[in-house]
Amino acid sequence: MRTNELLPLLPDLAVLVDVVEAGSFSAAARLQGSTPSAVSRQMARLEAALGLTLLERSTRRLRLTSGGQEVVRHARSMLDAARAACDGAARHASTVAGRVRLAAPKAALRQIIHPQLPALLQTYPQLTLELQVSDQPADLIADGVDIALRLGDPPAGYVARPFMVVRTKLYAAPAYLAEHGTPQHPSELVRHSCLHLAEQAGDDEWCAVRDNERVVVNVRGRYASNHSEMRREAAEWGMGIASLPDFTARQALAAGTLVAVLPAWQLLGRYQGTSWLVYHADRYRAARVRAVVDFLLGVATQQGYGAASLPAG
Amino acid sequence: MRTNELLPLLPDLAVLVDVVEAGSFSAAARLQGSTPSAVSRQMARLEAALGLTLLERSTRRLRLTSGGQEVVRHARSMLDAARAACDGAARHASTVAGRVRLAAPKAALRQIIHPQLPALLQTYPQLTLELQVSDQPADLIADGVDIALRLGDPPAGYVARPFMVVRTKLYAAPAYLAEHGTPQHPSELVRHSCLHLAEQAGDDEWCAVRDNERVVVNVRGRYASNHSEMRREAAEWGMGIASLPDFTARQALAAGTLVAVLPAWQLLGRYQGTSWLVYHADRYRAARVRAVVDFLLGVATQQGYGAASLPAG
DNA sequence: GTTCATTTGTTCTCATGGCGCACAAATCCT
DNA sequence: AGGATTTGTGCGCCATGAGAACAAATGAAC
């Protein structure tokens, strides 16, 4: 029998098992929350489809035929297998195991996520994490990405949890500032060596804002790079004042190799705003994806990136 | 998971197996005679219900998740068991085996059906036949009667196949007629010893008919019984002219112990008309019931009871 | 790199099959 | 004999799932 001929019989076979176990149509209907007439018709349809009387019945009496006994035996197996399928699905859905693919910009991966891997993998011994550097907006279907860290507006159709707020700020080595003085206002930056992005035209025009104040400064420097790690190292070497996403400067600030310059100000450009953890909602909520998302959100809160109180996207 | 939560998932689990075996939604849809969008939605519903992604897919790529592999394993077992149930049903429906319950009036059982049992049971070695003497109209549900032999109008809602035409005729022993003369007309019966029914008032009033002629005669006899076999034996003993259903006199006629009296006439009463084989149509057509019905109809034709050419009820 | 064939997935419309309700007929128990 | 409860049927309704149309995506071929 081809599957599509079989398909409509499957629920009725299951109802047959219920009927036999309950002892009557009425009792089976009560168990299922349906009605005796519905059960009666289900049995009649099944018998018609199989070309065999399964149950001999009158009011108050119900008895399986010999053919019915054989069919019920197989129908019980069918039901047991279906229950096993659902139980297996439930177990899989609730076990933190398997592979999670996380795509994030390199800087965030390196500075924030990468250092947390030992703790995450120790917490979930059956978890496999695949990190993908992705500075372009990744599509979650592509290469089976489960979670993406996305700066800026989250895409429609996904769940987006706020992870951190990113600001671009200025930093310099203490030695450089000792030699060249510490600027008190952005306008003074014109007299300093400024390490900027040089990624596209206009990157040497810094737009600094504080409260209601906004200053545009054309800066110069002997070094520029769109690689924030290289700019940070150059600043640590005393080559000038570097613009950096604030989270990338954290370790150097803690080590004392950089200090914040004009800390009340931030630069506006293409790298500010909220970073979101983005994942599918209507596909599934596998335990492993949820576990990784929750872990990372905990890290952000614990380390004070200050986005956890923002509403979800 | 309770059965009624499981019921709507069963066809979708079966479709999942088809999808995996076909390799894509589109191929599975073609196999099933449905559409890719229907299959897509079936898989989406199943994943939503199970809370687990079963298939990772994009256009042109389809891959089971690890949870999906486990679910599919069980779903295949489910499908195999369902197919076994249907195959078992098909085998039962086509094997002449098991019990058939036949209810019939005693005379017909004894004279016509009982003598055929050896041939029937030899033809179908796995068949069990239960004969029930039933002079009252049996209901087929009562005690699980499969086939009833019914004289007169068949009940509504059943299939009725004409089995034989029953007439009540007159018979006497040759020795009785030699001593008392052979009546040439029903009116002469008043001068003969007549063995009648004595089952209810009026049974001693015989109504004889021939073509358009109808004669009513009040008869007397030294013996009466509602047991046709006893009346037949009394007639064979020379005690008089007996009224008998014609099929009950066949053997005595063949043996020469009885001869027909006024053979062109028949008596009207409660025992004439067509006898029908009656059985359920809308319940099932199990092979064993069909086999018994066909066998008996064959017997009727072979032995010339003359009803096979009548239309079904 | 572009085009094409074919995939998956979504929206909209609608047909239909199955269900609930009401009730008849039957049956077993008291 | 009556009552409680069963199975089964007719009728009306409606929830739901499918088909059609189409968008977006993708891998192969050129």
XYZ file of C-alpha atoms (C1' of nucleotides) in Angstrom:
686
model
C 0.000 0.000 0.000
C 1.424 3.350 -1.050
C 2.051 5.848 1.666
C -0.623 8.271 0.550
C -3.256 5.542 0.742
C -2.003 4.727 4.202
C -1.818 8.276 5.524
C -5.485 8.826 6.380
C -5.638 5.455 8.147
C -2.877 6.173 10.630
C -4.935 8.239 13.079
C -7.818 5.772 12.818
C -5.512 2.841 13.578
C -4.409 4.723 16.670
C -8.019 5.324 17.656
C -8.673 1.603 17.222
C -6.042 0.879 19.842
C -7.697 3.360 22.168
C -11.094 1.799 21.579
C -9.821 -1.673 22.408
C -8.042 -0.480 25.507
C -10.995 1.599 26.666
C -13.497 -1.171 25.953
C -16.092 0.917 24.124
C -16.499 3.746 21.687
C -17.951 5.971 24.357
C -15.109 5.370 26.783
C -12.541 5.952 24.054
C -14.275 9.195 23.104
C -14.146 10.371 26.704
C -10.449 9.571 26.902
C -9.757 11.488 23.751
C -12.090 14.399 24.315
C -14.079 13.650 21.194
C -17.546 12.124 20.801
C -18.925 8.603 20.460
C -20.310 9.419 17.035
C -16.895 10.571 15.847
C -15.293 7.371 17.127
C -18.042 5.298 15.543
C -17.391 6.898 12.191
C -13.641 6.544 12.523
C -14.023 2.818 13.077
C -16.487 2.524 10.211
C -14.108 4.343 7.867
C -11.204 2.168 8.934
C -13.180 -1.030 8.391
C -14.357 0.179 5.004
C -10.822 1.091 3.962
C -9.412 -2.250 5.094
C -12.319 -4.247 3.732
C -12.545 -6.112 7.012
C -14.692 -5.990 10.101
C -12.381 -5.356 13.019
C -14.925 -5.103 15.817
C -18.160 -6.958 16.318
C -20.344 -4.730 18.374
C -23.776 -3.955 19.527
C -24.823 -1.654 22.260
C -22.934 -2.649 25.379
C -20.859 -5.345 23.683
C -17.575 -4.954 21.871
C -15.434 -7.812 20.610
C -12.453 -7.950 18.277
C -12.656 -10.239 15.300
C -9.657 -12.469 14.622
C -8.616 -10.111 11.834
C -9.147 -7.212 14.210
C -6.813 -8.810 16.735
C -4.023 -8.980 14.198
C -4.591 -5.407 13.035
C -4.632 -4.126 16.624
C -1.363 -5.905 17.373
C 0.334 -4.031 14.540
C -1.469 -0.803 15.347
C -0.074 -0.940 18.894
C 3.424 -1.305 17.463
C 2.737 1.633 15.210
C 1.615 3.741 18.141
C 4.601 2.705 20.256
C 6.967 3.686 17.436
C 5.228 7.017 16.981
C 5.479 7.699 20.707
C 9.159 6.766 20.624
C 9.640 9.237 17.779
C 8.017 12.010 19.784
C 9.872 11.101 22.966
C 13.139 11.103 21.048
C 12.303 14.491 19.624
C 11.531 15.804 23.106
C 14.827 14.498 24.427
C 16.772 16.025 21.566
C 15.002 19.306 21.989
C 16.011 19.456 25.638
C 19.629 18.213 25.545
C 22.461 20.751 25.140
C 24.392 18.701 22.684
C 25.428 18.982 19.094
C 26.836 21.754 17.027
C 26.068 25.429 17.258
C 27.389 27.745 14.574
C 28.001 31.269 15.637
C 28.883 34.021 13.196
C 30.273 37.297 14.497
C 32.566 40.122 13.449
C 36.189 39.267 14.061
C 36.771 41.862 16.758
C 33.855 40.727 18.875
C 34.792 37.094 18.427
C 38.371 37.688 19.441
C 37.843 40.130 22.283
C 34.647 38.899 23.893
C 33.543 35.490 22.707
C 36.764 33.618 22.107
C 38.013 34.134 25.688
C 34.760 32.608 26.997
C 35.012 29.345 25.130
C 36.684 27.304 27.858
C 33.962 28.232 30.326
C 31.168 27.529 27.825
C 32.488 24.161 26.686
C 33.144 23.095 30.253
C 29.599 23.977 31.168
C 28.206 21.913 28.283
C 30.487 18.967 27.651
C 28.477 17.700 24.652
C 28.384 21.018 22.886
C 30.390 21.775 19.784
C 30.834 25.411 18.886
C 31.792 26.571 15.432
C 32.807 30.202 15.228
C 32.701 31.949 11.894
C 34.293 35.298 11.310
C 31.753 37.229 9.404
C 32.083 40.944 9.016
C 29.403 40.926 6.341
C 25.827 40.359 7.534
C 25.479 36.606 7.498
C 22.244 34.978 6.529
C 21.355 32.362 9.078
C 20.370 29.781 6.540
C 23.702 30.049 4.780
C 26.036 27.344 6.068
C 23.563 26.575 8.810
C 24.389 29.523 11.060
C 22.442 29.241 14.277
C 23.312 32.512 15.949
C 24.719 35.707 14.488
C 26.128 38.720 16.305
C 24.821 41.652 14.326
C 25.544 45.313 14.760
C 22.714 47.664 13.868
C 19.110 46.970 12.927
C 18.303 43.302 13.270
C 16.771 41.581 10.255
C 13.048 40.973 10.196
C 11.740 37.533 10.922
C 14.327 36.659 13.560
C 14.566 36.913 17.293
C 17.118 39.540 18.257
C 18.473 39.862 21.778
C 20.503 42.956 22.658
C 24.023 41.896 23.456
C 26.057 45.098 23.913
C 26.187 48.713 22.997
C 29.155 49.616 20.802
C 30.741 53.061 20.816
C 33.830 54.300 19.016
C 36.124 56.145 21.387
C 39.657 57.546 21.433
C 42.702 56.007 23.108
C 46.445 56.737 23.344
C 49.511 55.411 25.104
C 50.422 57.359 28.283
C 53.902 57.980 26.848
C 52.467 59.636 23.766
C 50.298 61.914 25.850
C 53.224 62.776 28.143
C 55.214 63.870 25.138
C 52.471 65.603 23.100
C 49.980 66.694 25.688
C 46.423 65.494 26.306
C 43.726 67.170 24.164
C 40.989 68.865 26.162
C 38.615 69.305 23.247
C 38.160 67.493 19.906
C 39.176 70.599 18.022
C 42.656 70.107 19.387
C 42.950 66.793 17.605
C 44.118 68.581 14.460
C 47.493 69.057 16.200
C 47.832 65.354 17.000
C 48.741 62.175 15.177
C 45.402 60.396 14.725
C 45.145 56.742 13.726
C 41.934 56.379 11.768
C 40.091 53.746 9.699
C 41.031 54.604 6.142
C 38.387 52.156 4.988
C 36.513 54.508 2.746
C 36.539 58.176 1.787
C 35.667 60.465 4.687
C 37.100 58.247 7.384
C 39.631 60.993 8.219
C 36.754 63.254 9.144
C 35.881 62.441 12.693
C 32.504 63.470 14.003
C 32.703 63.724 17.797
C 29.598 64.086 19.981
C 28.999 64.735 23.661
C 25.570 65.375 25.129
C 24.180 68.019 22.769
C 27.542 69.000 21.380
C 28.805 67.897 17.968
C 32.219 68.716 16.501
C 33.635 67.699 13.113
C 37.432 67.477 12.878
C 39.670 66.677 9.905
C 42.449 64.557 11.348
C 45.845 63.415 10.096
C 48.080 60.598 11.139
C 51.094 58.710 9.975
C 49.161 55.424 10.168
C 45.671 54.200 9.307
C 44.048 50.764 9.138
C 40.647 49.194 9.096
C 41.996 46.489 11.330
C 41.137 47.587 14.872
C 43.738 45.305 16.435
C 46.494 46.856 14.373
C 45.347 50.341 15.218
C 45.301 49.404 18.876
C 48.850 48.065 18.745
C 50.051 51.170 16.919
C 48.481 53.319 19.606
C 50.148 51.220 22.279
C 53.432 51.842 20.492
C 52.898 55.579 20.921
C 52.155 56.341 17.331
C 49.174 58.513 18.109
C 45.534 58.674 19.197
C 43.477 55.823 17.837
C 39.743 55.512 17.240
C 38.630 52.102 18.485
C 35.384 50.326 19.276
C 35.362 50.605 23.037
C 35.116 46.874 23.682
C 38.350 46.286 21.776
C 40.263 48.612 24.122
C 39.188 46.972 27.348
C 42.198 44.737 27.867
C 44.703 47.459 27.033
C 42.951 49.858 29.427
C 43.071 47.230 32.143
C 46.772 46.649 31.452
C 47.542 50.367 31.440
C 49.050 50.310 27.960
C 46.313 52.661 26.730
C 44.315 55.385 28.357
C 41.076 56.966 27.242
C 41.346 60.324 25.490
C 38.388 62.745 25.651
C 36.381 60.005 27.411
C 33.174 62.037 27.547
C 33.074 62.097 23.755
C 32.347 59.372 21.204
C 32.893 59.284 17.456
C 29.989 58.664 15.107
C 30.534 56.521 12.071
C 29.586 53.071 10.888
C 30.467 51.277 14.084
C 28.144 52.248 16.815
C 24.812 51.161 18.088
C 23.448 47.979 19.587
C 24.913 44.609 18.796
C 22.273 41.889 18.685
C 22.324 38.147 19.060
C 20.101 37.018 16.209
C 18.545 33.585 15.717
C 15.491 31.894 14.235
C 12.380 31.839 16.335
C 9.926 29.984 14.144
C 12.379 27.278 13.176
C 13.092 25.805 16.557
C 14.268 26.487 20.031
C 16.779 23.722 20.391
C 18.233 23.564 23.880
C 21.797 23.983 22.602
C 21.028 27.220 20.783
C 19.179 28.589 23.760
C 22.036 27.579 26.033
C 24.637 29.423 23.966
C 22.474 32.523 23.628
C 21.773 32.612 27.348
C 25.434 32.051 28.165
C 26.595 34.913 25.971
C 23.928 37.238 27.334
C 25.127 36.322 30.824
C 28.691 37.169 29.835
C 27.578 40.557 28.502
C 25.734 41.357 31.702
C 28.512 40.073 33.920
C 31.137 42.077 32.106
C 28.985 45.164 32.040
C 28.497 45.731 28.344
C 25.259 47.251 29.426
C 22.781 45.962 26.838
C 20.785 43.442 28.819
C 18.245 45.993 29.980
C 17.381 46.971 26.414
C 14.224 45.498 24.950
C 14.475 42.629 22.482
C 14.361 43.476 18.802
C 2.098 12.064 24.976
C -1.590 11.322 24.970
C -3.002 9.675 21.869
C -5.063 12.631 20.799
C -2.007 14.869 20.792
C -0.225 12.268 18.742
C -3.000 11.625 16.213
C -2.456 14.630 13.930
C 1.292 13.919 13.826
C 1.020 10.399 12.483
C 0.466 11.283 8.809
C 3.176 13.940 8.982
C 5.656 11.443 10.460
C 4.869 9.194 7.522
C 5.430 12.067 5.099
C 8.758 12.770 6.788
C 9.871 9.242 5.924
C 8.824 9.842 2.328
C 10.713 13.127 2.203
C 13.909 11.536 3.469
C 13.624 8.639 1.063
C 12.762 10.877 -1.871
C 15.518 13.361 -1.022
C 13.472 16.551 -1.374
C 10.051 18.030 -0.727
C 9.357 18.259 -4.429
C 10.254 14.639 -5.096
C 8.166 13.481 -2.138
C 5.239 15.551 -3.387
C 5.499 13.935 -6.818
C 5.556 10.477 -5.251
C 2.492 11.245 -3.199
C 0.537 13.161 -5.782
C 0.474 16.267 -3.637
C 2.362 19.564 -3.966
C 5.714 20.841 -2.688
C 3.976 23.564 -0.714
C 1.785 21.000 1.040
C 4.842 18.919 1.949
C 6.675 22.041 3.100
C 3.860 22.916 5.426
C 3.523 19.373 6.702
C 7.195 19.364 7.681
C 6.907 22.807 9.257
C 3.904 21.697 11.310
C 5.666 18.553 12.449
C 8.764 20.482 13.515
C 6.638 23.016 15.354
C 4.710 20.280 17.156
C 7.859 18.412 18.161
C 9.769 21.593 19.035
C 12.723 20.347 17.033
C 14.179 20.983 13.648
C 14.240 17.679 11.835
C 15.585 18.823 8.473
C 18.099 21.511 7.654
C 17.278 22.701 4.221
C 17.666 25.367 1.668
C 16.857 25.211 -1.981
C 18.673 22.188 -3.398
C 19.965 20.927 -0.080
C 18.238 18.721 2.432
C 19.916 17.212 5.457
C 18.566 15.480 8.542
C 19.578 16.860 11.902
C 20.744 14.362 14.511
C 17.356 14.668 16.200
C 15.713 14.213 12.831
C 17.646 10.997 12.288
C 16.306 9.535 15.487
C 12.745 10.635 14.735
C 12.929 9.189 11.215
C 14.162 5.869 12.560
C 11.072 5.571 14.735
C 8.816 6.941 12.033
C 9.979 4.184 9.678
C 9.089 1.597 12.313
C 5.715 3.259 12.684
C 5.123 3.083 8.954
C 6.242 -0.552 8.760
C 3.853 -1.484 11.554
C 0.992 0.372 9.878
C 1.712 -1.424 6.610
C 1.805 -4.753 8.443
C -1.589 -3.922 9.931
C -3.026 -3.210 6.496
C -1.398 -6.255 4.940
C -2.752 -8.412 7.744
C -6.188 -6.958 7.165
C -5.929 -7.681 3.453
C -4.913 -11.256 4.102
C -7.760 -11.768 6.552
C -10.226 -10.245 4.175
C -9.210 -12.655 1.412
C -8.741 -15.914 3.326
C -11.710 -18.202 3.728
C -11.024 -18.950 7.355
C -12.698 -18.384 10.622
C -16.207 -18.780 11.836
C -19.397 -18.189 9.936
C -22.672 -18.283 11.798
C -25.677 -19.308 9.799
C -29.205 -19.118 11.149
C -31.995 -20.946 9.350
C -35.323 -22.635 10.038
C -34.868 -26.183 11.214
C -36.392 -27.862 8.190
C -34.171 -26.068 5.723
C -31.118 -26.719 7.833
C -31.830 -30.404 8.095
C -33.000 -31.045 4.584
C -30.836 -28.790 2.499
C -27.939 -27.315 4.371
C -26.912 -30.024 6.812
C -26.329 -32.632 4.071
C -23.964 -30.211 2.303
C -21.657 -29.637 5.230
C -19.071 -32.273 4.355
C -18.634 -30.795 0.893
C -18.432 -27.226 2.188
C -15.948 -27.953 4.954
C -13.820 -30.020 2.610
C -13.751 -27.158 0.129
C -12.635 -24.690 2.840
C -10.472 -26.511 5.368
C -10.031 -23.449 7.607
C -13.699 -22.628 7.791
C -15.817 -23.175 10.859
C -19.546 -23.198 10.397
C -21.986 -22.667 13.217
C -25.563 -23.522 12.402
C -28.319 -22.073 14.484
C -31.872 -23.329 14.340
C -33.927 -20.232 14.213
C -37.567 -20.403 13.287
C -38.066 -16.857 14.499
C -36.630 -14.081 12.323
C -33.108 -13.716 13.640
C -31.444 -10.355 13.772
C -27.985 -10.591 12.309
C -26.366 -8.631 15.065
C -27.724 -10.925 17.742
C -25.100 -13.497 18.623
C -23.049 -12.438 15.631
C -25.113 -14.139 12.925
C -23.408 -13.685 9.581
C -26.008 -15.187 7.269
C -29.660 -15.879 7.818
C -32.021 -17.934 5.699
C -35.203 -15.936 5.728
C -38.578 -16.824 4.290
C -40.654 -13.898 3.082
C -39.784 -10.229 2.732
C -36.148 -9.595 3.520
C -35.388 -6.896 6.115
C -34.281 -3.534 4.921
C -30.648 -2.628 5.108
C -29.289 -6.040 4.217
C -28.288 -7.804 1.057
C -30.789 -10.560 0.246
C -30.038 -13.238 -2.315
C -32.922 -15.463 -3.442
C -32.206 -19.000 -2.374
C -35.298 -21.029 -3.156
C -39.040 -20.819 -3.677
C -41.053 -22.627 -0.996
C -44.486 -24.105 -1.647
C -46.703 -26.178 0.582
C -47.964 -29.259 -1.245
C -49.790 -32.522 -0.477
C -48.197 -35.958 -0.194
C -49.399 -39.513 0.733
C -48.019 -43.035 0.871
C -48.857 -45.140 -2.183
C -50.443 -47.757 0.109
C -52.803 -45.151 1.600
C -53.951 -44.052 -1.859
C -54.397 -47.662 -2.996
C -56.732 -48.293 -0.090
C -58.626 -44.941 -0.025
C -58.408 -43.692 -3.600
C -56.580 -40.671 -5.017
C -58.442 -37.332 -4.759
C -58.990 -35.649 -8.144
C -60.020 -32.287 -6.694
C -59.374 -30.491 -3.344
C -63.050 -30.720 -2.483
C -62.646 -34.489 -2.187
C -60.181 -34.013 0.678
C -63.074 -33.845 3.138
C -63.410 -37.625 2.740
C -59.725 -38.246 3.537
C -57.540 -38.343 6.626
C -55.546 -35.100 6.371
C -52.400 -34.444 8.473
C -52.317 -30.693 9.038
C -50.265 -28.184 11.055
C -52.378 -27.624 14.159
C -50.074 -24.697 15.016
C -52.811 -22.114 15.379
C -56.545 -21.749 14.880
C -57.575 -22.140 11.265
C -54.779 -24.559 10.319
C -57.434 -27.199 9.536
C -58.803 -24.929 6.858
C -56.730 -25.557 3.749
C -56.787 -23.003 0.997
C -55.784 -24.712 -2.248
C -54.923 -22.738 -5.384
C -54.204 -23.622 -8.999
C -53.835 -21.052 -11.715
C -56.919 -18.849 -11.153
C -58.769 -21.425 -9.125
C -59.080 -21.217 -5.320
C -60.807 -23.765 -3.116
C -61.198 -23.683 0.677
C -61.612 -27.093 2.382
C -62.181 -27.928 6.058
C -60.121 -31.040 6.644
C -59.955 -33.654 9.401
C -57.337 -36.171 10.340
C -56.368 -38.463 13.166
C -52.960 -36.710 13.488
C -51.642 -33.144 13.350
C -48.256 -31.580 14.154
C -46.339 -28.410 13.473
C -43.240 -30.540 13.061
C -42.953 -31.179 9.329
C -40.643 -34.152 9.814
C -43.184 -35.875 12.041
C -45.985 -35.186 9.594
C -43.841 -36.589 6.826
C -43.183 -39.782 8.778
C -46.868 -40.172 9.630
C -47.726 -39.830 5.953
C -45.086 -42.415 5.078
C -46.783 -44.734 7.621
C -50.044 -44.472 5.661
C -51.866 -42.323 8.158
C -53.158 -39.888 5.595
C -52.429 -37.000 3.231
C -49.928 -34.531 4.654
C -49.300 -30.886 3.853
C -45.501 -30.346 3.622
C -43.118 -27.657 2.386
C -42.128 -29.180 -0.934
C -38.375 -29.196 -0.200
C -38.956 -31.393 2.869
C -40.596 -34.103 0.769
C -37.798 -34.416 -1.764
C -36.036 -37.377 -0.266
C -39.249 -39.355 0.373
C -40.336 -38.689 -3.215
C -37.027 -39.894 -4.502
C -37.271 -43.011 -2.328
C -40.834 -43.718 -3.394
C -42.188 -43.711 0.144
C -44.374 -40.694 -0.680
C -46.119 -39.548 -3.863
C -47.510 -36.120 -4.657
C -51.288 -35.665 -4.294
C -53.052 -33.031 -6.443
C -49.593 -31.897 -7.689
C -50.987 -29.011 -9.742
C -52.302 -27.395 -6.586
C -50.503 -25.720 -3.686
C -51.730 -24.733 -0.247
C -51.534 -21.112 0.869
C -50.580 -20.377 4.433
C -47.634 -19.046 6.338
C -45.023 -21.109 4.571
C -44.693 -20.098 1.005
C -42.740 -17.579 -0.961
C -39.093 -16.939 -1.575
C -36.446 -17.913 0.913
C -33.563 -15.448 0.992
C -29.979 -15.627 2.120
C -29.606 -12.410 4.088
C -26.372 -10.770 5.204
C -24.827 -7.376 5.889
C -23.577 -5.417 2.927
C -22.310 -2.251 4.510
C -20.436 -4.002 7.313
C -18.054 -6.100 5.307
C -17.656 -8.648 2.592
C -15.318 -11.043 4.350
C -14.165 -13.812 2.076
C -15.517 -16.517 4.349
C -19.055 -15.085 4.353
C -18.963 -14.635 0.600
C -17.693 -18.185 0.174
C -20.525 -19.671 2.222
C -23.182 -17.589 0.487
C -21.872 -18.488 -2.943
C -21.610 -22.157 -2.011
C -25.219 -22.306 -0.843
C -26.468 -20.469 -3.902
C -24.583 -22.987 -5.993
C -26.279 -25.822 -4.112
C -29.695 -24.265 -4.710
C -29.057 -23.936 -8.410
C -27.542 -27.384 -8.753
C -30.418 -29.016 -6.981
C -32.971 -27.033 -8.919
C -34.686 -25.069 -6.177
C -35.307 -22.581 -8.894
C -34.617 -19.266 -7.200
C -31.264 -18.282 -8.673
C -32.837 -16.501 -11.592
C -34.903 -14.237 -9.311
C -33.548 -10.742 -8.737
C -31.775 -9.931 -5.494
C -33.809 -8.283 -2.713
C 29.644 36.547 -13.784
C 25.204 35.587 -15.773
C 21.353 32.812 -16.832
C 18.293 29.060 -16.181
C 15.869 25.343 -14.058
C 14.230 23.992 -10.015
C 14.051 24.271 -5.262
C 11.714 25.884 -0.651
C 8.435 28.852 1.498
C 4.483 32.142 1.829
C -0.050 34.293 0.826
C -4.670 33.908 -0.526
C -8.807 31.569 -1.569
C -11.904 27.966 -1.195
C -13.600 23.247 -1.131
C -14.473 19.663 1.652
C -14.273 16.202 4.917
C -15.012 15.418 9.451
C -17.093 16.783 13.639
C -20.731 18.116 17.073
C -25.396 17.990 18.034
C -29.658 15.854 18.158
C -31.849 11.895 17.998
C -33.306 6.847 16.928
C -32.809 2.225 17.961
C -30.953 -1.200 20.757
C -29.421 -3.450 24.915
C -28.330 -4.790 29.375
C -29.296 -4.160 34.218
C -32.299 -3.312 37.987
C -41.249 -2.557 32.363
C -38.341 1.235 32.777
C -33.970 3.584 32.863
C -29.235 4.437 31.762
C -26.157 4.130 28.370
C -24.599 2.262 24.272
C -23.855 2.473 18.896
C -25.079 4.613 14.625
C -27.096 8.131 11.420
C -28.639 12.617 9.418
C -27.803 17.365 9.072
C -25.555 21.646 9.184
C -21.445 23.994 9.847
C -16.794 25.330 9.907
C -11.942 24.803 10.667
C -8.406 23.418 8.257
C -5.415 22.057 4.916
C -4.498 22.036 0.069
C -3.736 24.096 -4.617
C -2.388 27.914 -7.304
C 0.397 31.652 -7.888
C 4.350 33.665 -6.911
C 8.800 35.358 -4.426
C 13.304 34.393 -3.102
C 17.090 31.407 -3.239
C 20.425 28.190 -5.128
C 23.462 25.299 -7.614
C 24.833 23.974 -12.267
C 26.092 25.104 -16.792
C 28.064 28.081 -19.936
